[in-house]
CSV table of N, CA and C in Angstrom, one decimal:
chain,number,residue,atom,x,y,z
A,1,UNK,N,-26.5,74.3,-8.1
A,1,UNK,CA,-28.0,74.2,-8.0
A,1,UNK,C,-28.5,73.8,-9.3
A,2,UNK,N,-29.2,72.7,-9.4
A,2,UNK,CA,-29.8,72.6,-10.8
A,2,UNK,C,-31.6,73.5,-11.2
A,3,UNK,N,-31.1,73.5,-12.0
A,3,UNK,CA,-32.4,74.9,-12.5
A,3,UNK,C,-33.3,74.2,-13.6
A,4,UNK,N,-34.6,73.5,-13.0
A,4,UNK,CA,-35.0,72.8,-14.2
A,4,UNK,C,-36.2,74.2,-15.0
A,5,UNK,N,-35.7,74.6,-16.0
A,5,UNK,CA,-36.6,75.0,-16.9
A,5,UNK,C,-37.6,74.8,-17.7
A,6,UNK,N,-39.2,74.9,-17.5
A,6,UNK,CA,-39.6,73.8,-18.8
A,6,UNK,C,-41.0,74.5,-19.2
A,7,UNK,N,-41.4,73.9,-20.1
A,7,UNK,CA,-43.0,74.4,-20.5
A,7,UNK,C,-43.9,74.2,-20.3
A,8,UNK,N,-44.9,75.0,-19.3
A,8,UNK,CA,-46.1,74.0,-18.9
A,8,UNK,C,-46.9,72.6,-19.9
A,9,UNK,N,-46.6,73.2,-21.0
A,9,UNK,CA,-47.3,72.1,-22.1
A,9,UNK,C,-46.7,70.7,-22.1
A,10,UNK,N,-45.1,70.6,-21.8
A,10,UNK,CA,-43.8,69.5,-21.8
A,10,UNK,C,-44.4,68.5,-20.9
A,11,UNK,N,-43.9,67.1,-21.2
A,11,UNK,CA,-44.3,66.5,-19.9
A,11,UNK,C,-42.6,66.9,-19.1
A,12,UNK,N,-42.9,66.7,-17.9
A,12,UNK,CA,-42.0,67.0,-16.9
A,12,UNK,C,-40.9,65.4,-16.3
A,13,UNK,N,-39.6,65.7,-16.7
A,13,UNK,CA,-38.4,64.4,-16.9
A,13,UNK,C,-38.7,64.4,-15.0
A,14,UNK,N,-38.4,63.0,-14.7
A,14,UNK,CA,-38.2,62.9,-13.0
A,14,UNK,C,-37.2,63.7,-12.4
A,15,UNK,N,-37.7,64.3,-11.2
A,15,UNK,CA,-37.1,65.3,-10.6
A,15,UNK,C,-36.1,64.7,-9.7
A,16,UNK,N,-34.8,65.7,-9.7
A,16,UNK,CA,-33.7,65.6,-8.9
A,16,UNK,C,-33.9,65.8,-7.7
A,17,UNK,N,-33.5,65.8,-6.7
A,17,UNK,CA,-33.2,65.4,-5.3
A,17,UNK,C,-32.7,67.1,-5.4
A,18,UNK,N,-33.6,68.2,-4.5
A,18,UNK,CA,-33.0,69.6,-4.5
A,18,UNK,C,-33.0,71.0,-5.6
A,19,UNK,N,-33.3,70.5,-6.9
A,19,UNK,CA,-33.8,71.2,-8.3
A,19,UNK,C,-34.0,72.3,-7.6
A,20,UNK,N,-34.1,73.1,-8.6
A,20,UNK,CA,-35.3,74.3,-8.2
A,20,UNK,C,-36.4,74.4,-10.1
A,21,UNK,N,-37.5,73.9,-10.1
A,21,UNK,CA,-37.8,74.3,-11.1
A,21,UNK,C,-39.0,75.4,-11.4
A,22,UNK,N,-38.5,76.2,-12.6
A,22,UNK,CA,-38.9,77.2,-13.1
A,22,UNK,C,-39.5,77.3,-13.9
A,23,UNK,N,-41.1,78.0,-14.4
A,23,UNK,CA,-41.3,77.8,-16.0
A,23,UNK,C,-40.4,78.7,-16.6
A,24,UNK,N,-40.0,78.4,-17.7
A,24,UNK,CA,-39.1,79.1,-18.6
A,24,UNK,C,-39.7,80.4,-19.0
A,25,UNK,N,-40.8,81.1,-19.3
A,25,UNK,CA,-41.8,81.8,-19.5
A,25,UNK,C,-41.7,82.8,-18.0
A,26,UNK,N,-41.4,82.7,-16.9
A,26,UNK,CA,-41.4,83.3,-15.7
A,26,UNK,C,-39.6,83.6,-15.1
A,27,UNK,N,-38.5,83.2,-16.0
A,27,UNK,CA,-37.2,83.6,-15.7
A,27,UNK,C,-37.1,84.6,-15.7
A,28,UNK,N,-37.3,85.6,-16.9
A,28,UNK,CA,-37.1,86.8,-16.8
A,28,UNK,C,-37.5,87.7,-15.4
A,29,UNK,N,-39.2,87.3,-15.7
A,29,UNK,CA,-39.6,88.2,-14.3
A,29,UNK,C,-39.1,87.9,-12.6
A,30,UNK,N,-38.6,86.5,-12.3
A,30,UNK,CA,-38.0,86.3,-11.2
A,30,UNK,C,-36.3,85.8,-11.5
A,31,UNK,N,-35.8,86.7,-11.8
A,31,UNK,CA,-34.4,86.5,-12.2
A,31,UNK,C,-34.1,87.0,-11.2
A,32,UNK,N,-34.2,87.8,-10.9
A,32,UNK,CA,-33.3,88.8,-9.5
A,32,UNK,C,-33.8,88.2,-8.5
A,33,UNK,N,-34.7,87.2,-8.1
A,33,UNK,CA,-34.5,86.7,-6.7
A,33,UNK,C,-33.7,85.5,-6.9
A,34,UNK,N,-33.3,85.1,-7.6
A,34,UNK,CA,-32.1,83.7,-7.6
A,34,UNK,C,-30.9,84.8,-7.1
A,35,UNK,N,-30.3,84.0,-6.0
A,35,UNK,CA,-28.8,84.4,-5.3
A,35,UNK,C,-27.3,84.4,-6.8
A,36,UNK,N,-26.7,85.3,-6.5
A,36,UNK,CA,-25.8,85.6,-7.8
A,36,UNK,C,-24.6,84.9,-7.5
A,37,UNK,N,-25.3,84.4,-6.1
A,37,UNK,CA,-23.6,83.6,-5.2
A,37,UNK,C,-23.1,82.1,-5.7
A,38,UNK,N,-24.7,81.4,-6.2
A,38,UNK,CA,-24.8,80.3,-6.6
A,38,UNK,C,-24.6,79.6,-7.8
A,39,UNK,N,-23.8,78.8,-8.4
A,39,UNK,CA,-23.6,78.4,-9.7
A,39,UNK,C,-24.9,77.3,-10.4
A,40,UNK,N,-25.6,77.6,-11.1
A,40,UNK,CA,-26.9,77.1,-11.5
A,40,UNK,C,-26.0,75.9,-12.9
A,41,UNK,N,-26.6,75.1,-12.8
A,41,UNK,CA,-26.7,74.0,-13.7
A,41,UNK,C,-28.1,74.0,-14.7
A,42,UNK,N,-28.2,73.8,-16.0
A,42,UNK,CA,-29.7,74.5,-16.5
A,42,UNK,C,-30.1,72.6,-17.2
A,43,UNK,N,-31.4,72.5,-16.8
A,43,UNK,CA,-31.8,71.3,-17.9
A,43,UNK,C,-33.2,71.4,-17.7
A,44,UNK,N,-33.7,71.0,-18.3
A,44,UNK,CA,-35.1,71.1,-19.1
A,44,UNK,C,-35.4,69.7,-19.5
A,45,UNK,N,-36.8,69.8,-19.9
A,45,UNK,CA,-37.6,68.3,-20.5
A,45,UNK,C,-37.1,67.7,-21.9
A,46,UNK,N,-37.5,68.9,-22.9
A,46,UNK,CA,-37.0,68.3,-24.5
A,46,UNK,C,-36.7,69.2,-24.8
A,47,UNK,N,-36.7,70.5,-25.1
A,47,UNK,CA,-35.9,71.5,-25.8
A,47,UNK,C,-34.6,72.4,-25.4
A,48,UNK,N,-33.3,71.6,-26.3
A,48,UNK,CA,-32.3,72.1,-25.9
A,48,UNK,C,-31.7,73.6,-26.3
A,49,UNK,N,-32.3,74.2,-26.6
A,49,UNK,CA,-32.8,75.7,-26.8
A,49,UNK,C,-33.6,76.6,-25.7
A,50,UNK,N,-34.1,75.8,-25.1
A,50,UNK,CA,-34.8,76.7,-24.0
A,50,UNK,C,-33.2,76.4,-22.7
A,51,UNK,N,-33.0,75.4,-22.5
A,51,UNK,CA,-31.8,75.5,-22.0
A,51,UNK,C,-30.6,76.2,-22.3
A,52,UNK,N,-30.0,76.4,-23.3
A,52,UNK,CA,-29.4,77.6,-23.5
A,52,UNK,C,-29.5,78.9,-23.8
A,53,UNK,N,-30.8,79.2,-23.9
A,53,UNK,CA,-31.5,80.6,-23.7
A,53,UNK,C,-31.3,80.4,-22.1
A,54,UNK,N,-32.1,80.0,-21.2
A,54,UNK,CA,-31.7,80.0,-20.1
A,54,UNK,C,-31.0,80.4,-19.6
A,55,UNK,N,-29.6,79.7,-19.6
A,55,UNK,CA,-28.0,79.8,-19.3
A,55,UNK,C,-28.0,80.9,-19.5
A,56,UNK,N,-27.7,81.4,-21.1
A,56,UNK,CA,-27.6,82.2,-21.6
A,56,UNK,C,-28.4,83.9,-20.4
A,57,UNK,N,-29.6,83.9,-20.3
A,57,UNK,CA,-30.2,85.0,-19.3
A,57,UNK,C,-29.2,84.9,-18.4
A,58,UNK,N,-29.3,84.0,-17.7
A,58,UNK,CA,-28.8,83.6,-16.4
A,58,UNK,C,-27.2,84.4,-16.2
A,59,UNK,N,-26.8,84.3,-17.3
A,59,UNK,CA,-25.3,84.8,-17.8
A,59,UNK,C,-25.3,86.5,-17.4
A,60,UNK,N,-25.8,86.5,-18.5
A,60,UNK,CA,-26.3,88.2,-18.7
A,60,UNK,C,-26.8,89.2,-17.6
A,61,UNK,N,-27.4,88.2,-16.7
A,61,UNK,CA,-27.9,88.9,-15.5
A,61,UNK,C,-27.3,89.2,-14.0
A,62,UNK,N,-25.9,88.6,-14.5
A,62,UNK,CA,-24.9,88.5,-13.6
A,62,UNK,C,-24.4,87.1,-12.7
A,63,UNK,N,-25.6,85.6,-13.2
A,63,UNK,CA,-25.2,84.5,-12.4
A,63,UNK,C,-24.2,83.7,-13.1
A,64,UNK,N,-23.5,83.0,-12.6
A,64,UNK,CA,-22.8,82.2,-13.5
A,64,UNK,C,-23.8,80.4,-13.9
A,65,UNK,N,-23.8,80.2,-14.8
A,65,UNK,CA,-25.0,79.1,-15.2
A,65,UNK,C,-24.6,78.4,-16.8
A,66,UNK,N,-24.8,77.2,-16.2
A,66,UNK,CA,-24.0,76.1,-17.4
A,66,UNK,C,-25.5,75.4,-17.8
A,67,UNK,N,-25.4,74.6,-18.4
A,67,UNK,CA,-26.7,73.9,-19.6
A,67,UNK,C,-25.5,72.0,-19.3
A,68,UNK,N,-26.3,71.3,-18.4
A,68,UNK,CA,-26.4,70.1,-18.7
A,68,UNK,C,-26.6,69.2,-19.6
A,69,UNK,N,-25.6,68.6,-19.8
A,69,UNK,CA,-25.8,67.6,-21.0
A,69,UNK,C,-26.9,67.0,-21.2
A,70,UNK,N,-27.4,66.3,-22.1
A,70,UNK,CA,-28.4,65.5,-22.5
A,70,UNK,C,-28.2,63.9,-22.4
A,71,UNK,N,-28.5,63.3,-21.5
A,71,UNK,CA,-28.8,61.9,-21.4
A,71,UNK,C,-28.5,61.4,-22.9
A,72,UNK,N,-27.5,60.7,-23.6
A,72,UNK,CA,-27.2,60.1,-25.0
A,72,UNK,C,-28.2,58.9,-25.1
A,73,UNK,N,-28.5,58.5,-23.8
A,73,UNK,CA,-29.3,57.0,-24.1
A,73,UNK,C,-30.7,57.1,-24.3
């Protein structure tokens, strides 16, 4: 499942086909309703820091969750 994280302020990258996106600011408080069954994929608009904080929660909270590369081009 990709998990797009971002900041209301960010402009928002074109959306994937199935995403779930989340403001980054609201993970903490709805962390326990994401299923612990599901392996989350993390990417965000511009800051590759809020994507690995992300993961990072996501880890800690018992999901398993990876941080998507960055587009090189």
């Amino acid at each position: 499942q990709i998990l797009n994280l971002y900041q209301p302020d960010e402009l928002q990258p074109e959306a994937i086909e199935g995403e779930l996106a989340i403001p980054f600011m609201a993970l903490r408080n709805h962390i326990h309703e994401l299923s612990t069954e599901i392996v989350y994929a993390v990417r965000g608009p511009a800051s590759p820091k809020i994507n690995l904080l992300g993961a990072y929660l996501l880890n800690e909270a018992g999901h398993t969750a990876y941080v998507l590369a960055a587009d090189p081009a």
